[in-house]
PDB file of C-alpha atoms and ligand atoms in Angstrom:
ATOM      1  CA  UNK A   1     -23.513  -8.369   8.933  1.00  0.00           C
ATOM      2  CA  UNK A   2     -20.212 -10.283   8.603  1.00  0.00           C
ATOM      3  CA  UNK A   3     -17.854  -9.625   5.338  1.00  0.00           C
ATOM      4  CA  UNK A   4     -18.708 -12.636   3.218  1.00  0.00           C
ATOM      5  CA  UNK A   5     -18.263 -12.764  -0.430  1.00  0.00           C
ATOM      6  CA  UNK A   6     -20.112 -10.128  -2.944  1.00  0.00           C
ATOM      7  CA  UNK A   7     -20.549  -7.832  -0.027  1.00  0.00           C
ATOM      8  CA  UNK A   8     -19.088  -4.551  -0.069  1.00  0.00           C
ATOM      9  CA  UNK A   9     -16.758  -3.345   2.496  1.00  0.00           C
ATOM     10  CA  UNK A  10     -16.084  -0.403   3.959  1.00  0.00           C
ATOM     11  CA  UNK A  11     -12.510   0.260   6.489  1.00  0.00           C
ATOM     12  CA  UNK A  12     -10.350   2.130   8.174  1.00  0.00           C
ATOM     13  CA  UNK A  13      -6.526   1.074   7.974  1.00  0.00           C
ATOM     14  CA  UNK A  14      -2.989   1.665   8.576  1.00  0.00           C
ATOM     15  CA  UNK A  15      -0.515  -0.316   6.906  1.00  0.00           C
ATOM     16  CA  UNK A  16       3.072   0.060   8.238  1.00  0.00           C
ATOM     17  CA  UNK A  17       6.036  -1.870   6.823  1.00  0.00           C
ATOM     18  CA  UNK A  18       8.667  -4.486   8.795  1.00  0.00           C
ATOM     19  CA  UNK A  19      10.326  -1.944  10.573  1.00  0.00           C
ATOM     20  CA  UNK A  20       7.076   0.095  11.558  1.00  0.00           C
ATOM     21  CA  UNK A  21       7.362   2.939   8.711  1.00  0.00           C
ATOM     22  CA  UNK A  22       4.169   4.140   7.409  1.00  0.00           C
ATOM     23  CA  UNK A  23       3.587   3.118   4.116  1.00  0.00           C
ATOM     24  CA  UNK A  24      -0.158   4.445   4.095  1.00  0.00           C
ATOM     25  CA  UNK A  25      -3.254   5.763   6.125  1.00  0.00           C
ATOM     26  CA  UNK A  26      -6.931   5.989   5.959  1.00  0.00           C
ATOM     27  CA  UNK A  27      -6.373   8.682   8.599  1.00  0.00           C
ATOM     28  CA  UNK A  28      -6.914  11.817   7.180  1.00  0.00           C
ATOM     29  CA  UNK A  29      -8.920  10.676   4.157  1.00  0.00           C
ATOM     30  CA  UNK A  30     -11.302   7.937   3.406  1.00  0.00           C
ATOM     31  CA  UNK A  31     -11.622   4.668   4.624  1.00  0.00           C
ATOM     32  CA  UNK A  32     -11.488   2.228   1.643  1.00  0.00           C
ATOM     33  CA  UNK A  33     -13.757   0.612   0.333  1.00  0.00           C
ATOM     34  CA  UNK A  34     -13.971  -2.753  -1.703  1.00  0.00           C
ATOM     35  CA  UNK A  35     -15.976  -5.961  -2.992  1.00  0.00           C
ATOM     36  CA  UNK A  36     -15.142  -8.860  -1.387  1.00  0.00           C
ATOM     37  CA  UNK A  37     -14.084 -12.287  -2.427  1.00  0.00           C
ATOM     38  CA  UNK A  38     -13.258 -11.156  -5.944  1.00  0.00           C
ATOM     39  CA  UNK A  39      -9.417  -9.892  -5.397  1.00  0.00           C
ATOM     40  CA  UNK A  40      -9.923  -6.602  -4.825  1.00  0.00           C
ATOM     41  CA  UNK A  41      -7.666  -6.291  -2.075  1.00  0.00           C
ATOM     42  CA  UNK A  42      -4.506  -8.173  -1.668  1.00  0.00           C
ATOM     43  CA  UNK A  43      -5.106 -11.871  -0.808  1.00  0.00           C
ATOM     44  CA  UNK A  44      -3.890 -12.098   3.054  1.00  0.00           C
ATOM     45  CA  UNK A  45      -6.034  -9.173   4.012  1.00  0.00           C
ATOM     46  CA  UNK A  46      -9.125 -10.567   2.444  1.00  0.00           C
ATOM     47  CA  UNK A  47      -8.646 -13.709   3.945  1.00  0.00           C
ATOM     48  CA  UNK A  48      -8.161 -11.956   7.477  1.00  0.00           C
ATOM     49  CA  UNK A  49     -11.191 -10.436   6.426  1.00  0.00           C
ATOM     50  CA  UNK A  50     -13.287 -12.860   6.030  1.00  0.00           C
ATOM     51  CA  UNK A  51     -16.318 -13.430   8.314  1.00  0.00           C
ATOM     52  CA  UNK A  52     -15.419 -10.444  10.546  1.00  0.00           C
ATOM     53  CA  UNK A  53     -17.944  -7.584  11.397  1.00  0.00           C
ATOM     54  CA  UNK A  54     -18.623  -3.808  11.712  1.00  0.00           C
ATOM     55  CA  UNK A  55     -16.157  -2.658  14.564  1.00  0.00           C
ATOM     56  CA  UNK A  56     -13.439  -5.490  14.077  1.00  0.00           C
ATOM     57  CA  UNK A  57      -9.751  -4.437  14.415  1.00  0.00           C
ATOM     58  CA  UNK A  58      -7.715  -6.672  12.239  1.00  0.00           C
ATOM     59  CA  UNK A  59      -3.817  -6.280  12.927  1.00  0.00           C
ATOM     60  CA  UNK A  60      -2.840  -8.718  10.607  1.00  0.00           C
ATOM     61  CA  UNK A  61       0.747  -9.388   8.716  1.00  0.00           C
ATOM     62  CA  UNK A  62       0.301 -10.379   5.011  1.00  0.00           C
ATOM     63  CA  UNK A  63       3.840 -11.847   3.725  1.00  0.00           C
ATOM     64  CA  UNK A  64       5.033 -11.016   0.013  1.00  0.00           C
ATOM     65  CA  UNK A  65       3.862 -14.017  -1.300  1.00  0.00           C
ATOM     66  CA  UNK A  66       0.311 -12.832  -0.104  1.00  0.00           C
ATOM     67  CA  UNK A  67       0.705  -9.304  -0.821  1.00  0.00           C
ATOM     68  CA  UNK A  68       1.789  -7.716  -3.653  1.00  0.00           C
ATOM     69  CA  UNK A  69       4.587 -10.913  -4.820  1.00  0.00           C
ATOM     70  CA  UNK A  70       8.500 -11.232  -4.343  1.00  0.00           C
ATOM     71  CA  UNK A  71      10.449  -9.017  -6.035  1.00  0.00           C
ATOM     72  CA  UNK A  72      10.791 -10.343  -9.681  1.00  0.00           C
ATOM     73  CA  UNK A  73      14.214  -9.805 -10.952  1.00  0.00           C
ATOM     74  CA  UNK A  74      12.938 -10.337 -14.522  1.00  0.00           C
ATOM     75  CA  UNK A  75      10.846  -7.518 -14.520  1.00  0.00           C
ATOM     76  CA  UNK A  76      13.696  -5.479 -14.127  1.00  0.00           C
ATOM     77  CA  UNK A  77      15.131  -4.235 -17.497  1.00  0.00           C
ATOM     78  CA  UNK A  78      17.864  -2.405 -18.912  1.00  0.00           C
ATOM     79  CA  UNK A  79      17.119  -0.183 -22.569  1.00  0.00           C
ATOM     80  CA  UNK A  80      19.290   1.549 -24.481  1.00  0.00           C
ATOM     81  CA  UNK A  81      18.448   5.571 -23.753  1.00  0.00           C
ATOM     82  CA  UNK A  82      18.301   6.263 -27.254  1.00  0.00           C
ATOM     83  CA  UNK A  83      14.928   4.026 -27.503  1.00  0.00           C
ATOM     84  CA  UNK A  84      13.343   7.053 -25.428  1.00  0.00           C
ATOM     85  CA  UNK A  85      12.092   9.568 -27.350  1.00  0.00           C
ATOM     86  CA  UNK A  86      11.744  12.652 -24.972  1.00  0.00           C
ATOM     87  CA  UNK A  87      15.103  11.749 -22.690  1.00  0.00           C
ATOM     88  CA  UNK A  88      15.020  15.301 -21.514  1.00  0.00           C
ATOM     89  CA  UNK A  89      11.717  14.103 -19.466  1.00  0.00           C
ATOM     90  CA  UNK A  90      13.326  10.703 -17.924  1.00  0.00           C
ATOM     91  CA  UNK A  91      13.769  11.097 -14.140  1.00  0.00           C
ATOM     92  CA  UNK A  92      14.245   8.843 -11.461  1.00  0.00           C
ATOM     93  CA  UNK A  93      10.772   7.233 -10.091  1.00  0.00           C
ATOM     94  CA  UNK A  94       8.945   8.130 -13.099  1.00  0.00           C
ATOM     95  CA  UNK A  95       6.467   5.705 -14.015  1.00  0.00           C
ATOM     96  CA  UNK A  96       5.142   4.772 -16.967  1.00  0.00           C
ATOM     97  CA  UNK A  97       2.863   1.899 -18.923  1.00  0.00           C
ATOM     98  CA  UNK A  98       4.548  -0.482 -21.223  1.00  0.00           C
ATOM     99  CA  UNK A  99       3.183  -3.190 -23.701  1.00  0.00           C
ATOM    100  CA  UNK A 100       4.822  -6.591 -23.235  1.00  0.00           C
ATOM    101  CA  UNK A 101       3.903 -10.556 -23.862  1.00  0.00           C
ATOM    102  CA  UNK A 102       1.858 -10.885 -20.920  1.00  0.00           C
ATOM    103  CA  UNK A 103       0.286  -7.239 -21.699  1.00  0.00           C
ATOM    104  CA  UNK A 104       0.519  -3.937 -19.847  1.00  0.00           C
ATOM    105  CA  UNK A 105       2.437  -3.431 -17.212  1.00  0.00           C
ATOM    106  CA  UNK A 106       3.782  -0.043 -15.180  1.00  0.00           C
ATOM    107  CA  UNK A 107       7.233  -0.005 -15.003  1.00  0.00           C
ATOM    108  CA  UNK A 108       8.978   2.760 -12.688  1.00  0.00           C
ATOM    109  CA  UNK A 109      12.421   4.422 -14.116  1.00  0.00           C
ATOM    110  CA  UNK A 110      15.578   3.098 -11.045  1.00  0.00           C
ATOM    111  CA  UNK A 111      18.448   3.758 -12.860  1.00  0.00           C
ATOM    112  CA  UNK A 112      19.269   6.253 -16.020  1.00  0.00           C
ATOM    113  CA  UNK A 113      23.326   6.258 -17.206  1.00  0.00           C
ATOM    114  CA  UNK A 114      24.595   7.872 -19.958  1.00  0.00           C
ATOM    115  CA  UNK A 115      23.634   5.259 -22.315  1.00  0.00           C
ATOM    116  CA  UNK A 116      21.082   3.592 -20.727  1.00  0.00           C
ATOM    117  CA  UNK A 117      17.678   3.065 -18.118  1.00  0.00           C
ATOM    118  CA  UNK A 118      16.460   0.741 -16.209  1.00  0.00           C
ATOM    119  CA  UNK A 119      13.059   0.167 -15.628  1.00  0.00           C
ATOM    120  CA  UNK A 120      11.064  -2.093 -12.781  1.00  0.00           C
ATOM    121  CA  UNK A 121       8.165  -3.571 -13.439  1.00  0.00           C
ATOM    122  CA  UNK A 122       7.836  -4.770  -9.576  1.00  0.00           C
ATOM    123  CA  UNK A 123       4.960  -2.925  -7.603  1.00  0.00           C
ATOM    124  CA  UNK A 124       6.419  -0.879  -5.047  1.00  0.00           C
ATOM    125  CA  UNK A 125       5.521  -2.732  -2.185  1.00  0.00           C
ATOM    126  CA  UNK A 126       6.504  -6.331  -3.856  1.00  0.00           C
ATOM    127  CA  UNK A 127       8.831  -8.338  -1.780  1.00  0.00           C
ATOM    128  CA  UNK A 128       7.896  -6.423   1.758  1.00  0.00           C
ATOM    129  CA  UNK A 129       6.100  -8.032   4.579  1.00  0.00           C
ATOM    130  CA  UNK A 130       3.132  -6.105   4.848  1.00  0.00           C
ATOM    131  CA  UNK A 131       1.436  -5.163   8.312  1.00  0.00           C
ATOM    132  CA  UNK A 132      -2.307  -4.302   7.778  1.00  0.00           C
ATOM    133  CA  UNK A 133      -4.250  -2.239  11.219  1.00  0.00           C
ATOM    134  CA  UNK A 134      -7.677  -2.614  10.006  1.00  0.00           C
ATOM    135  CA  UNK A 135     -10.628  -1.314  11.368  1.00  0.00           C
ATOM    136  CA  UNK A 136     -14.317  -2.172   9.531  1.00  0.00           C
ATOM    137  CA  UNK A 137     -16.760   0.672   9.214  1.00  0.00           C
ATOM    138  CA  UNK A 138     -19.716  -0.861   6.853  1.00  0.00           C
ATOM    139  CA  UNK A 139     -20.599  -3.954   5.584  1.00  0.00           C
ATOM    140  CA  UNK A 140     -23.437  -4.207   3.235  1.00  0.00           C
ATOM    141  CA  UNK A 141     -24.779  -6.585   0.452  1.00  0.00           C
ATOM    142  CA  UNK A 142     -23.271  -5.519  -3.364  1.00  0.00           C
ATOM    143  CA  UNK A 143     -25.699  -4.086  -5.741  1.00  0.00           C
ATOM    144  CA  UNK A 144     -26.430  -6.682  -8.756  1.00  0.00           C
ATOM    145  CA  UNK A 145     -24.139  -4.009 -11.121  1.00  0.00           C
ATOM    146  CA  UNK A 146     -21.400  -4.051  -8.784  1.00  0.00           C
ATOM    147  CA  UNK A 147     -21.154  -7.528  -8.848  1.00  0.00           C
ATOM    148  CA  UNK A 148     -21.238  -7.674 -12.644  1.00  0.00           C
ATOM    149  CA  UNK A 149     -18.581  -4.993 -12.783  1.00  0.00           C
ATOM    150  CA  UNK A 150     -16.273  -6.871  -9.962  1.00  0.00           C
ATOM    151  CA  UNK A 151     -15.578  -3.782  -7.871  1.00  0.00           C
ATOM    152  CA  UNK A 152     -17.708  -1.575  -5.320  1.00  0.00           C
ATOM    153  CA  UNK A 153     -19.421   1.406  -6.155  1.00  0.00           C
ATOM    154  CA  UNK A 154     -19.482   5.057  -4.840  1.00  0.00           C
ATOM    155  CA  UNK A 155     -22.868   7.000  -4.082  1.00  0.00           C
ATOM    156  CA  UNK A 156     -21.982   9.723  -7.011  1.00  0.00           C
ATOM    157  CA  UNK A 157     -20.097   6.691  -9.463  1.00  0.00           C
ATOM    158  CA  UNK A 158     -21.033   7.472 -12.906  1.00  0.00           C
ATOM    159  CA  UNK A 159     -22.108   5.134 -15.274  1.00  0.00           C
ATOM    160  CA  UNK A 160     -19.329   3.056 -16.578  1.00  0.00           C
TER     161      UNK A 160
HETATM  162 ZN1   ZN B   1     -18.651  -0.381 -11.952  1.00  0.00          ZN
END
């Protein structure tokens, strides 16, 4: 069966950045798996995805624009420290959800001064070149309820 839209996926991966660092394994734990053709996954692996089959290796590199987006320099703010209530807590890499405009969004803590903290709302891997190793495991047709809830589902998912 080739990976086609509303089937669910099942693979094994390595994803390494532009200089060959390791940014995260299947190896060790589980494969992932994910519905296909509704954005699960970042958009250049699920195109390199599509049509392959069980046993494909994918080595495929997704650029920025395709992964996770360029680095946004407005999503990078600066508050004053005394807007945080427990500063005693505030450390570097801490990440947290805050409300704005365009609604939640997790924000990681880059900077903290005396007076103030900065806060990026970039995801971690935004503006990196992205190089997926992909091997797939299972490919099988989505249940009905998965594809009304828009991801896959485990064998032991409750109800939700
Ligand atoms: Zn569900």
């Amino acid at each position: 069966m080739q990976v086609a839209k509303h089937r669910v996926v099942t693979f094994d991966y390595k994803l390494t950045d532009e200089d060959g660092e390791l940014i995260d394994s299947s190896e060790g734990s589980e494969p992932l798996v994910y519905l296909h053709g509704v954005g699960g996954i970042v958009p250049g692996l699920e195109r390199a995805l599509e049509g392959k089959s069980v046993g494909d290796r994918i080595q495929v590199t997704v650029a920025p624009e395709d992964g996770y987006g360029e680095q946004d320099d407005s999503l990078i703010f600066e508050v004053d420290f005394d807007q945080f209530e427990e500063t005693d807590e505030l450390e570097l890499g801490q990440q947290f959800q805050i409300d704005t405009d365009d609604g939640p969004l997790v924000v990681t803590v880059v900077e903290i001064t005396e007076d103030t903290v900065t806060i990026d709302g970039n995801h971690e891997l935004a503006g990196i070149s992205l190089n997926f190793d992909v091997t797939i495991v299972e490919v099988r047709e989505a249940t009905p309820e998965e594809i009304d809830h828009g991801h896959a589902h485990g064998e032991d998912d409750d109800e939700h």
